[in-house]
mmCIF file of C-alpha atoms and ligand atoms in Angstrom:
data_model
loop_
_atom_site.group_PDB
_atom_site.id
_atom_site.type_symbol
_atom_site.label_atom_id
_atom_site.label_comp_id
_atom_site.label_asym_id
_atom_site.label_seq_id
_atom_site.Cartn_x
_atom_site.Cartn_y
_atom_site.Cartn_z
ATOM 1 C CA MET V 1 6.649 26.402 1.973
ATOM 2 C CA LYS V 2 4.147 24.555 4.393
ATOM 3 C CA ALA V 3 4.931 21.206 5.648
ATOM 4 C CA LEU V 4 3.597 18.902 8.229
ATOM 5 C CA ALA V 5 6.331 17.456 10.371
ATOM 6 C CA VAL V 6 6.769 15.404 13.472
ATOM 7 C CA PHE V 7 9.550 16.148 16.008
ATOM 8 C CA PRO V 8 10.174 12.976 17.834
ATOM 9 C CA SER V 9 12.690 14.180 20.556
ATOM 10 C CA SER V 10 9.915 16.579 21.770
ATOM 11 C CA ARG V 11 7.033 14.561 20.541
ATOM 12 C CA GLU V 12 5.314 17.390 18.676
ATOM 13 C CA VAL V 13 3.394 17.100 15.316
ATOM 14 C CA ARG V 14 3.005 20.486 13.751
ATOM 15 C CA LEU V 15 2.774 22.554 10.639
ATOM 16 C CA ILE V 16 6.300 23.998 9.677
ATOM 17 C CA ASP V 17 7.684 26.523 7.270
ATOM 18 C CA GLN V 18 10.487 25.098 5.006
ATOM 19 C CA PRO V 19 12.537 26.194 2.338
ATOM 20 C CA GLU V 20 11.164 25.255 -1.330
ATOM 21 C CA PRO V 21 13.339 22.570 -2.823
ATOM 22 C CA VAL V 22 15.350 23.483 -6.135
ATOM 23 C CA ILE V 23 16.544 21.303 -8.770
ATOM 24 C CA ALA V 24 20.077 20.404 -8.433
ATOM 25 C CA GLY V 25 20.891 17.660 -10.906
ATOM 26 C CA PRO V 26 20.134 17.133 -14.558
ATOM 27 C CA THR V 27 17.736 14.189 -13.992
ATOM 28 C CA GLU V 28 15.663 15.866 -11.201
ATOM 29 C CA VAL V 29 12.113 17.009 -11.332
ATOM 30 C CA LYS V 30 10.139 19.489 -9.388
ATOM 31 C CA LEU V 31 6.632 18.979 -8.703
ATOM 32 C CA ARG V 32 3.708 20.675 -6.917
ATOM 33 C CA ILE V 33 2.006 18.478 -4.816
ATOM 34 C CA LEU V 34 -1.491 18.106 -5.685
ATOM 35 C CA GLU V 35 -2.742 15.545 -3.124
ATOM 36 C CA ALA V 36 -1.337 13.337 -0.399
ATOM 37 C CA GLY V 37 -3.072 10.528 1.217
ATOM 38 C CA ILE V 38 -3.116 9.900 4.933
ATOM 39 C CA CYS V 39 -2.777 6.315 6.063
ATOM 40 C CA GLY V 40 -1.920 4.176 9.234
ATOM 41 C CA THR V 41 1.756 4.476 8.998
ATOM 42 C CA ASP V 42 1.462 8.239 9.097
ATOM 43 C CA ARG V 43 -0.759 7.812 12.372
ATOM 44 C CA GLU V 44 1.986 5.637 13.757
ATOM 45 C CA ILE V 45 4.968 8.109 12.949
ATOM 46 C CA ALA V 46 2.561 10.965 14.645
ATOM 47 C CA SER V 47 2.571 8.837 17.727
ATOM 48 C CA PHE V 48 5.985 8.246 17.482
ATOM 49 C CA ILE V 49 6.147 4.303 17.493
ATOM 50 C CA TYR V 50 7.683 4.479 14.081
ATOM 51 C CA GLY V 51 9.507 6.583 11.462
ATOM 52 C CA ALA V 52 12.932 8.421 11.720
ATOM 53 C CA PRO V 53 14.119 11.907 10.660
ATOM 54 C CA PRO V 54 16.842 12.624 8.144
ATOM 55 C CA VAL V 55 20.343 12.452 9.660
ATOM 56 C CA ASN V 56 20.900 15.831 11.281
ATOM 57 C CA SER V 57 17.223 16.711 11.185
ATOM 58 C CA PRO V 58 15.191 17.499 14.324
ATOM 59 C CA HIS V 59 11.965 16.745 12.432
ATOM 60 C CA LEU V 60 10.699 14.561 9.754
ATOM 61 C CA VAL V 61 8.125 15.868 7.231
ATOM 62 C CA ILE V 62 5.585 13.012 6.764
ATOM 63 C CA GLY V 63 3.695 11.886 3.682
ATOM 64 C CA HIS V 64 4.426 9.071 0.961
ATOM 65 C CA GLU V 65 1.337 8.709 -0.856
ATOM 66 C CA ALA V 66 1.460 11.880 -3.101
ATOM 67 C CA LEU V 67 -0.012 12.884 -6.726
ATOM 68 C CA GLY V 68 1.914 16.063 -8.086
ATOM 69 C CA GLU V 69 2.002 18.170 -11.061
ATOM 70 C CA VAL V 70 5.563 18.581 -12.777
ATOM 71 C CA ILE V 71 6.241 22.294 -12.848
ATOM 72 C CA ASP V 72 9.994 22.168 -13.841
ATOM 73 C CA VAL V 73 12.663 19.338 -14.819
ATOM 74 C CA GLY V 74 16.417 19.183 -15.076
ATOM 75 C CA SER V 75 18.302 19.096 -18.656
ATOM 76 C CA GLY V 76 18.475 15.492 -18.695
ATOM 77 C CA VAL V 77 14.897 14.416 -17.968
ATOM 78 C CA THR V 78 13.431 12.606 -20.568
ATOM 79 C CA GLY V 79 10.359 10.872 -19.404
ATOM 80 C CA LEU V 80 8.559 14.023 -17.927
ATOM 81 C CA ALA V 81 7.660 17.694 -18.838
ATOM 82 C CA PRO V 82 5.927 20.466 -17.118
ATOM 83 C CA GLY V 83 2.227 19.769 -16.660
ATOM 84 C CA ASP V 84 2.342 15.830 -16.399
ATOM 85 C CA LEU V 85 0.756 14.393 -13.617
ATOM 86 C CA ALA V 86 2.826 12.102 -11.668
ATOM 87 C CA VAL V 87 3.090 9.848 -8.435
ATOM 88 C CA LEU V 88 6.395 9.490 -6.285
ATOM 89 C CA MET V 89 7.701 6.357 -5.126
ATOM 90 C CA VAL V 90 8.516 5.776 -1.565
ATOM 91 C CA ARG V 91 11.723 3.714 -1.097
ATOM 92 C CA ARG V 92 15.441 5.021 -2.081
ATOM 93 C CA PRO V 93 18.079 2.807 -2.597
ATOM 94 C CA CYS V 94 21.041 2.136 0.069
ATOM 95 C CA PRO V 95 24.471 3.514 -0.891
ATOM 96 C CA HIS V 96 26.054 -0.264 -0.648
ATOM 97 C CA ASP V 97 27.874 -1.610 -3.823
ATOM 98 C CA HIS V 98 27.006 -5.270 -2.742
ATOM 99 C CA CYS V 99 23.346 -4.665 -2.186
ATOM 100 C CA ILE V 100 22.318 -6.294 -5.872
ATOM 101 C CA PRO V 101 18.543 -5.321 -5.188
ATOM 102 C CA CYS V 102 19.367 -1.661 -4.612
ATOM 103 C CA ARG V 103 21.884 -1.505 -7.662
ATOM 104 C CA SER V 104 19.159 -3.122 -9.794
ATOM 105 C CA GLY V 105 16.375 -0.592 -9.043
ATOM 106 C CA ARG V 106 14.656 -3.170 -6.512
ATOM 107 C CA GLN V 107 15.256 -1.306 -3.358
ATOM 108 C CA ASP V 108 11.985 -2.846 -1.975
ATOM 109 C CA PHE V 109 14.205 -5.797 -1.621
ATOM 110 C CA CYS V 110 17.074 -3.994 -0.076
ATOM 111 C CA ILE V 111 19.201 -6.344 1.946
ATOM 112 C CA THR V 112 21.506 -3.953 4.023
ATOM 113 C CA GLY V 113 18.501 -1.950 5.739
ATOM 114 C CA ASP V 114 20.200 1.065 5.029
ATOM 115 C CA PHE V 115 17.502 2.198 2.449
ATOM 116 C CA THR V 116 15.563 5.438 3.082
ATOM 117 C CA GLU V 117 11.786 6.024 2.603
ATOM 118 C CA ARG V 118 10.346 9.512 1.956
ATOM 119 C CA GLY V 119 8.163 10.332 4.611
ATOM 120 C CA ILE V 120 8.981 7.287 6.850
ATOM 121 C CA LYS V 121 12.710 6.681 7.157
ATOM 122 C CA GLY V 122 15.820 9.275 7.025
ATOM 123 C CA ALA V 123 14.193 11.351 4.223
ATOM 124 C CA HIS V 124 11.149 13.918 4.220
ATOM 125 C CA GLY V 125 8.063 13.110 2.875
ATOM 126 C CA TYR V 126 5.275 14.574 0.500
ATOM 127 C CA MET V 127 2.697 16.366 3.276
ATOM 128 C CA THR V 128 4.151 19.881 1.745
ATOM 129 C CA GLU V 129 3.605 22.145 -1.299
ATOM 130 C CA PHE V 130 6.534 21.148 -3.503
ATOM 131 C CA VAL V 131 9.047 18.254 -3.914
ATOM 132 C CA VAL V 132 11.961 17.481 -5.890
ATOM 133 C CA ASP V 133 13.284 13.950 -6.620
ATOM 134 C CA ASP V 134 15.053 12.115 -9.300
ATOM 135 C CA GLU V 135 12.836 11.217 -12.534
ATOM 136 C CA ARG V 136 13.625 7.600 -11.721
ATOM 137 C CA TYR V 137 11.358 7.643 -8.546
ATOM 138 C CA ILE V 138 8.412 9.369 -10.561
ATOM 139 C CA VAL V 139 5.957 7.526 -12.293
ATOM 140 C CA LYS V 140 3.506 9.396 -14.903
ATOM 141 C CA VAL V 141 -0.098 9.328 -14.682
ATOM 142 C CA PRO V 142 -2.822 9.895 -17.179
ATOM 143 C CA LYS V 143 -4.826 13.124 -16.640
ATOM 144 C CA GLU V 144 -8.049 11.119 -16.608
ATOM 145 C CA LEU V 145 -6.833 9.647 -13.264
ATOM 146 C CA ARG V 146 -6.343 12.993 -11.590
ATOM 147 C CA GLU V 147 -9.058 12.443 -8.883
ATOM 148 C CA VAL V 148 -8.096 8.998 -7.825
ATOM 149 C CA ALA V 149 -4.174 9.002 -8.504
ATOM 150 C CA VAL V 150 -3.304 9.477 -5.145
ATOM 151 C CA LEU V 151 -4.501 5.903 -4.400
ATOM 152 C CA LEU V 152 -1.583 4.536 -6.540
ATOM 153 C CA GLU V 153 0.684 4.138 -3.678
ATOM 154 C CA PRO V 154 -1.539 1.997 -1.591
ATOM 155 C CA LEU V 155 -2.553 0.261 -4.484
ATOM 156 C CA SER V 156 0.963 -0.536 -5.274
ATOM 157 C CA VAL V 157 1.256 -2.597 -2.378
ATOM 158 C CA ALA V 158 -1.663 -4.750 -3.803
ATOM 159 C CA GLU V 159 0.451 -4.642 -7.069
ATOM 160 C CA LYS V 160 3.582 -6.121 -5.602
ATOM 161 C CA ALA V 161 1.592 -8.725 -3.697
ATOM 162 C CA ALA V 162 -0.046 -9.846 -7.116
ATOM 163 C CA GLU V 163 3.496 -9.832 -8.340
ATOM 164 C CA GLN V 164 4.572 -12.327 -5.801
ATOM 165 C CA VAL V 165 1.551 -14.622 -6.199
ATOM 166 C CA ARG V 166 2.444 -14.915 -9.962
ATOM 167 C CA ILE V 167 5.822 -15.578 -9.081
ATOM 168 C CA VAL V 168 4.936 -18.208 -6.612
ATOM 169 C CA ALA V 169 2.273 -19.700 -8.605
ATOM 170 C CA GLU V 170 4.888 -20.490 -11.122
ATOM 171 C CA ARG V 171 5.703 -23.523 -9.211
ATOM 172 C CA LEU V 172 2.326 -24.932 -9.766
ATOM 173 C CA PRO V 173 1.507 -26.928 -12.897
ATOM 174 C CA GLY V 174 0.047 -23.949 -14.389
ATOM 175 C CA TYR V 175 -3.475 -24.527 -13.063
ATOM 176 C CA LEU V 176 -4.070 -20.784 -11.608
ATOM 177 C CA LYS V 177 -3.730 -19.760 -15.456
ATOM 178 C CA VAL V 178 -6.530 -22.007 -16.376
ATOM 179 C CA ASP V 179 -9.314 -19.957 -14.921
ATOM 180 C CA PRO V 180 -8.905 -18.021 -11.646
ATOM 181 C CA ARG V 181 -12.796 -17.795 -11.347
ATOM 182 C CA ASN V 182 -12.365 -21.293 -9.974
ATOM 183 C CA PHE V 183 -10.247 -20.096 -7.154
ATOM 184 C CA ARG V 184 -11.269 -18.429 -3.936
ATOM 185 C CA ALA V 185 -9.229 -15.499 -2.792
ATOM 186 C CA VAL V 186 -9.843 -13.964 0.751
ATOM 187 C CA VAL V 187 -8.839 -10.358 1.620
ATOM 188 C CA LEU V 188 -8.427 -9.837 5.345
ATOM 189 C CA GLY V 189 -9.436 -6.086 6.274
ATOM 190 C CA ALA V 190 -11.724 -3.622 4.455
ATOM 191 C CA GLY V 191 -9.366 -0.727 4.693
ATOM 192 C CA PRO V 192 -7.899 1.273 1.858
ATOM 193 C CA ILE V 193 -4.916 -1.545 1.293
ATOM 194 C CA GLY V 194 -7.520 -4.438 1.694
ATOM 195 C CA LEU V 195 -10.183 -2.835 -0.504
ATOM 196 C CA LEU V 196 -7.637 -1.906 -3.250
ATOM 197 C CA GLY V 197 -6.551 -5.443 -2.959
ATOM 198 C CA ALA V 198 -9.958 -6.730 -3.434
ATOM 199 C CA MET V 199 -10.444 -4.743 -6.590
ATOM 200 C CA LYS V 200 -7.062 -6.235 -7.852
ATOM 201 C CA LEU V 201 -8.161 -9.705 -7.012
ATOM 202 C CA VAL V 202 -11.458 -8.995 -9.054
ATOM 203 C CA HIS V 203 -9.915 -7.710 -11.703
ATOM 204 C CA SER V 204 -7.596 -10.707 -12.163
ATOM 205 C CA LYS V 205 -10.823 -12.970 -12.046
ATOM 206 C CA PHE V 206 -10.607 -14.493 -8.580
ATOM 207 C CA ASP V 207 -13.573 -15.228 -6.680
ATOM 208 C CA THR V 208 -12.857 -12.783 -4.034
ATOM 209 C CA TYR V 209 -14.432 -12.472 -0.393
ATOM 210 C CA VAL V 210 -13.445 -9.731 1.855
ATOM 211 C CA TYR V 211 -13.263 -11.046 5.711
ATOM 212 C CA SER V 212 -13.381 -8.087 8.143
ATOM 213 C CA ARG V 213 -15.452 -6.565 10.926
ATOM 214 C CA GLY V 214 -18.088 -4.115 9.914
ATOM 215 C CA LYS V 215 -21.757 -3.865 9.371
ATOM 216 C CA ALA V 216 -23.172 -4.888 5.917
ATOM 217 C CA ASP V 217 -24.502 -1.180 5.423
ATOM 218 C CA SER V 218 -20.969 0.168 6.193
ATOM 219 C CA PRO V 219 -19.451 2.363 3.241
ATOM 220 C CA ASN V 220 -16.320 -0.225 3.092
ATOM 221 C CA VAL V 221 -18.983 -3.269 2.748
ATOM 222 C CA ARG V 222 -20.977 -1.331 -0.076
ATOM 223 C CA ILE V 223 -17.558 -0.960 -1.949
ATOM 224 C CA VAL V 224 -16.865 -4.754 -1.747
ATOM 225 C CA SER V 225 -20.347 -5.403 -3.249
ATOM 226 C CA ALA V 226 -19.992 -2.846 -5.913
ATOM 227 C CA ILE V 227 -16.792 -4.248 -7.173
ATOM 228 C CA GLY V 228 -18.462 -7.773 -7.398
ATOM 229 C CA ALA V 229 -16.557 -9.347 -4.391
ATOM 230 C CA HIS V 230 -18.430 -10.890 -1.552
ATOM 231 C CA PHE V 231 -18.295 -9.812 2.230
ATOM 232 C CA ILE V 232 -18.070 -12.045 5.185
ATOM 233 C CA SER V 233 -18.497 -10.682 8.768
ATOM 234 C CA SER V 234 -15.660 -11.783 11.193
ATOM 235 C CA GLU V 235 -18.172 -10.916 13.970
ATOM 236 C CA GLU V 236 -20.685 -13.463 12.717
ATOM 237 C CA HIS V 237 -18.231 -16.260 11.341
ATOM 238 C CA PRO V 238 -14.931 -17.184 13.000
ATOM 239 C CA PRO V 239 -12.148 -17.958 10.657
ATOM 240 C CA ALA V 240 -12.860 -21.774 10.870
ATOM 241 C CA ASP V 241 -16.018 -21.075 9.016
ATOM 242 C CA LEU V 242 -14.195 -19.893 6.315
ATOM 243 C CA ALA V 243 -13.167 -23.221 4.709
ATOM 244 C CA LYS V 244 -16.392 -24.661 5.379
ATOM 245 C CA MET V 245 -17.979 -21.588 3.322
ATOM 246 C CA LEU V 246 -15.570 -21.285 0.679
ATOM 247 C CA GLY V 247 -13.769 -24.904 0.185
ATOM 248 C CA ASN V 248 -10.266 -24.444 -0.905
ATOM 249 C CA ILE V 249 -9.084 -21.040 -0.273
ATOM 250 C CA ILE V 250 -5.697 -20.693 -2.678
ATOM 251 C CA VAL V 251 -4.903 -17.166 -1.965
ATOM 252 C CA VAL V 252 -5.130 -15.054 1.520
ATOM 253 C CA TYR V 253 -4.148 -10.957 1.114
ATOM 254 C CA GLU V 254 -3.737 -9.914 4.465
ATOM 255 C CA ALA V 255 -4.521 -6.179 5.242
ATOM 256 C CA THR V 256 -5.225 -5.754 9.094
ATOM 257 C CA GLY V 257 -1.894 -5.707 10.512
ATOM 258 C CA VAL V 258 -3.559 -7.903 13.083
ATOM 259 C CA ALA V 259 -1.358 -11.048 13.848
ATOM 260 C CA LYS V 260 -4.234 -13.355 15.940
ATOM 261 C CA ILE V 261 -6.624 -13.087 12.930
ATOM 262 C CA SER V 262 -4.234 -13.535 10.238
ATOM 263 C CA PHE V 263 -2.824 -16.600 11.760
ATOM 264 C CA ASP V 264 -6.283 -18.102 12.614
ATOM 265 C CA VAL V 265 -7.167 -17.672 9.035
ATOM 266 C CA LEU V 266 -3.817 -19.235 7.901
ATOM 267 C CA SER V 267 -4.859 -22.247 9.630
ATOM 268 C CA VAL V 268 -7.714 -22.654 7.117
ATOM 269 C CA LEU V 269 -5.666 -21.898 4.044
ATOM 270 C CA GLY V 270 -5.966 -24.408 1.162
ATOM 271 C CA VAL V 271 -4.155 -26.941 -0.713
ATOM 272 C CA ASN V 272 -1.170 -25.131 -2.752
ATOM 273 C CA GLY V 273 -2.404 -21.922 -1.236
ATOM 274 C CA ILE V 274 -0.495 -18.755 -0.866
ATOM 275 C CA PHE V 275 -0.915 -16.223 2.299
ATOM 276 C CA ILE V 276 0.417 -12.898 1.691
ATOM 277 C CA PHE V 277 1.372 -10.685 4.704
ATOM 278 C CA THR V 278 1.187 -6.811 4.103
ATOM 279 C CA GLY V 279 0.394 -5.453 7.553
ATOM 280 C CA VAL V 280 2.805 -4.463 10.294
ATOM 281 C CA PRO V 281 1.535 -5.281 13.736
ATOM 282 C CA GLY V 282 2.672 -3.449 16.713
ATOM 283 C CA VAL V 283 4.771 -5.485 18.965
ATOM 284 C CA THR V 284 2.752 -6.618 22.190
ATOM 285 C CA ALA V 285 2.466 -9.772 24.253
ATOM 286 C CA PRO V 286 2.841 -13.126 22.430
ATOM 287 C CA ILE V 287 -0.608 -14.680 21.212
ATOM 288 C CA GLU V 288 -1.602 -17.948 21.026
ATOM 289 C CA ILE V 289 -1.903 -19.520 17.612
ATOM 290 C CA ASP V 290 -2.620 -23.105 16.399
ATOM 291 C CA ALA V 291 1.017 -23.638 15.538
ATOM 292 C CA GLU V 292 1.044 -27.503 14.910
ATOM 293 C CA GLN V 293 -1.887 -27.171 12.664
ATOM 294 C CA ILE V 294 -0.448 -24.499 10.647
ATOM 295 C CA MET V 295 2.797 -26.310 10.597
ATOM 296 C CA ARG V 296 0.906 -29.707 9.356
ATOM 297 C CA ASN V 297 -0.822 -27.758 6.858
ATOM 298 C CA LEU V 298 2.319 -25.858 5.555
ATOM 299 C CA VAL V 299 3.793 -29.124 4.694
ATOM 300 C CA LEU V 300 1.089 -31.606 3.854
ATOM 301 C CA LYS V 301 -0.781 -28.783 1.707
ATOM 302 C CA ASN V 302 2.270 -27.232 -0.209
ATOM 303 C CA GLN V 303 1.472 -23.528 1.280
ATOM 304 C CA VAL V 304 3.668 -20.527 0.878
ATOM 305 C CA ILE V 305 3.680 -17.545 3.301
ATOM 306 C CA CYS V 306 5.159 -14.537 1.766
ATOM 307 C CA GLY V 307 5.382 -11.244 3.510
ATOM 308 C CA THR V 308 5.821 -8.039 1.073
ATOM 309 C CA VAL V 309 6.937 -4.661 1.947
ATOM 310 C CA ASN V 310 6.858 -1.503 -0.342
ATOM 311 C CA ALA V 311 6.778 -1.789 -4.090
ATOM 312 C CA GLY V 312 9.174 -1.401 -7.150
ATOM 313 C CA CYS V 313 8.546 0.967 -10.149
ATOM 314 C CA SER V 314 6.831 -1.962 -12.026
ATOM 315 C CA SER V 315 4.305 -2.260 -9.552
ATOM 316 C CA PHE V 316 3.382 1.392 -9.694
ATOM 317 C CA GLU V 317 3.139 1.085 -13.560
ATOM 318 C CA GLU V 318 0.661 -1.770 -13.338
ATOM 319 C CA GLY V 319 -1.070 0.260 -10.755
ATOM 320 C CA VAL V 320 -1.548 3.171 -13.208
ATOM 321 C CA ASP V 321 -2.900 0.447 -15.811
ATOM 322 C CA ASP V 322 -5.192 -1.217 -13.216
ATOM 323 C CA LEU V 323 -6.527 2.002 -11.699
ATOM 324 C CA GLY V 324 -7.769 3.128 -15.358
ATOM 325 C CA SER V 325 -9.427 -0.244 -15.601
ATOM 326 C CA PHE V 326 -10.763 0.050 -12.266
ATOM 327 C CA MET V 327 -12.301 3.329 -13.244
ATOM 328 C CA GLN V 328 -13.880 1.924 -16.051
ATOM 329 C CA ARG V 329 -15.474 -1.023 -14.260
ATOM 330 C CA PHE V 330 -16.372 0.483 -10.841
ATOM 331 C CA PRO V 331 -15.574 4.032 -11.059
ATOM 332 C CA ALA V 332 -18.250 5.082 -8.106
ATOM 333 C CA ALA V 333 -16.495 2.324 -5.796
ATOM 334 C CA VAL V 334 -13.120 3.891 -6.588
ATOM 335 C CA ARG V 335 -14.061 7.274 -5.739
ATOM 336 C CA ALA V 336 -15.590 5.973 -2.551
ATOM 337 C CA LEU V 337 -12.429 4.935 -1.409
ATOM 338 C CA ILE V 338 -11.690 8.755 -0.815
ATOM 339 C CA THR V 339 -13.891 9.816 1.840
ATOM 340 C CA ALA V 340 -12.395 13.350 2.949
ATOM 341 C CA ARG V 341 -10.463 15.895 1.537
ATOM 342 C CA ILE V 342 -8.640 18.769 3.841
ATOM 343 C CA THR V 343 -6.055 21.224 3.174
ATOM 344 C CA LEU V 344 -2.649 21.023 4.494
ATOM 345 C CA ASP V 345 -3.731 23.739 7.335
ATOM 346 C CA ASP V 346 -6.228 20.899 8.804
ATOM 347 C CA ALA V 347 -3.837 18.000 8.192
ATOM 348 C CA ARG V 348 -2.563 17.961 11.582
ATOM 349 C CA ASP V 349 -5.925 17.115 13.063
ATOM 350 C CA ALA V 350 -6.601 14.701 10.143
ATOM 351 C CA VAL V 351 -3.318 12.784 10.962
ATOM 352 C CA LEU V 352 -4.206 12.665 14.613
ATOM 353 C CA SER V 353 -7.681 11.543 14.192
ATOM 354 C CA ARG V 354 -9.368 8.405 12.523
ATOM 355 C CA GLY V 355 -12.384 7.868 10.349
ATOM 356 C CA GLY V 356 -13.574 7.259 7.141
ATOM 357 C CA ILE V 357 -11.831 5.055 4.424
ATOM 358 C CA LYS V 358 -9.088 7.216 3.100
ATOM 359 C CA SER V 359 -8.408 11.048 3.981
ATOM 360 C CA VAL V 360 -6.459 13.072 1.454
ATOM 361 C CA ILE V 361 -4.876 16.638 1.954
ATOM 362 C CA THR V 362 -5.455 18.447 -1.306
ATOM 363 C CA ALA V 363 -3.748 21.511 -2.527
ATOM 364 C CA ALA V 364 -5.534 24.656 -1.884
HETATM 365 ZN ZN1 ZN H 1 0.470 4.689 3.478
HETATM 366 ZN ZN1 ZN H 2 19.974 -1.916 -0.362
#
């Protein structure tokens, strides 16, 4: 079968032929990959600044955002059957007995760093034709979501962020539960992770503002309006304007991977505010930030900064429910996130170029 692989030692990215995987254990499931999303992480791996092949493999098959159709199941599989649609989770637990998060099914909080991630770190990914994995890493998707379910992995980032916000908000005397419409939330960035985060915030009833570069007539900004959120151009308004325009900002959901703009917005976070980081910046020269103002605010305004990576099973399941709701509320906006569909034969060029919101590799 075909697969798109990176070879870090020779710095090559190319389509390869590899043996089709087979079911080797009773709880394993074989899927035919229907769609695989391309994201910034894939582009970084294909530029050799991130990612690691499996032990003893010269190459890594990339891709970590996939929708598949179940075509075969082991004798002990209970939750999936041939014909079902399903998405695959990314991270797999480390082997250490003392890693309580991994032993509890929350490898997104692994404490040893010896986890693997399919398509990213130490395990082949999903830009291929067939995949086998244990049923515990596979989440069933209703057939109605077929055309957009490839968005569930990036949505799981927003879902885990929402879980973290809920947990952090528990410290507050209940007021976020009163009526979130009274509370301003800001999303930094209008790429797929930002727009899916904005959908989640709107759906959770926050008064939601997307702060990003971009022109008011761009496809990304049209999605912002279509879901009932508001766009603020970072080219027209510096971060200091946000507090003046919005009052007390209670949640900032960062989806840019750019440290400067993120910390500038952190300096205008409101009283009891929560700032969620999801982006991974490249490591460049140190930047200047207003550290004293930020530290004063953190203390005097009871603020919390929280980073979040990856997602657990519950975030994928919540994503399935929410994606169904998004498709009821603003189906055209959800569909508009996918701006190109290409075949695996053309995937190399698509990974090595940019453009559009989300490109998806689709089975021929
Ligand atoms: Zn991704
Ligand atoms: Zn672990």
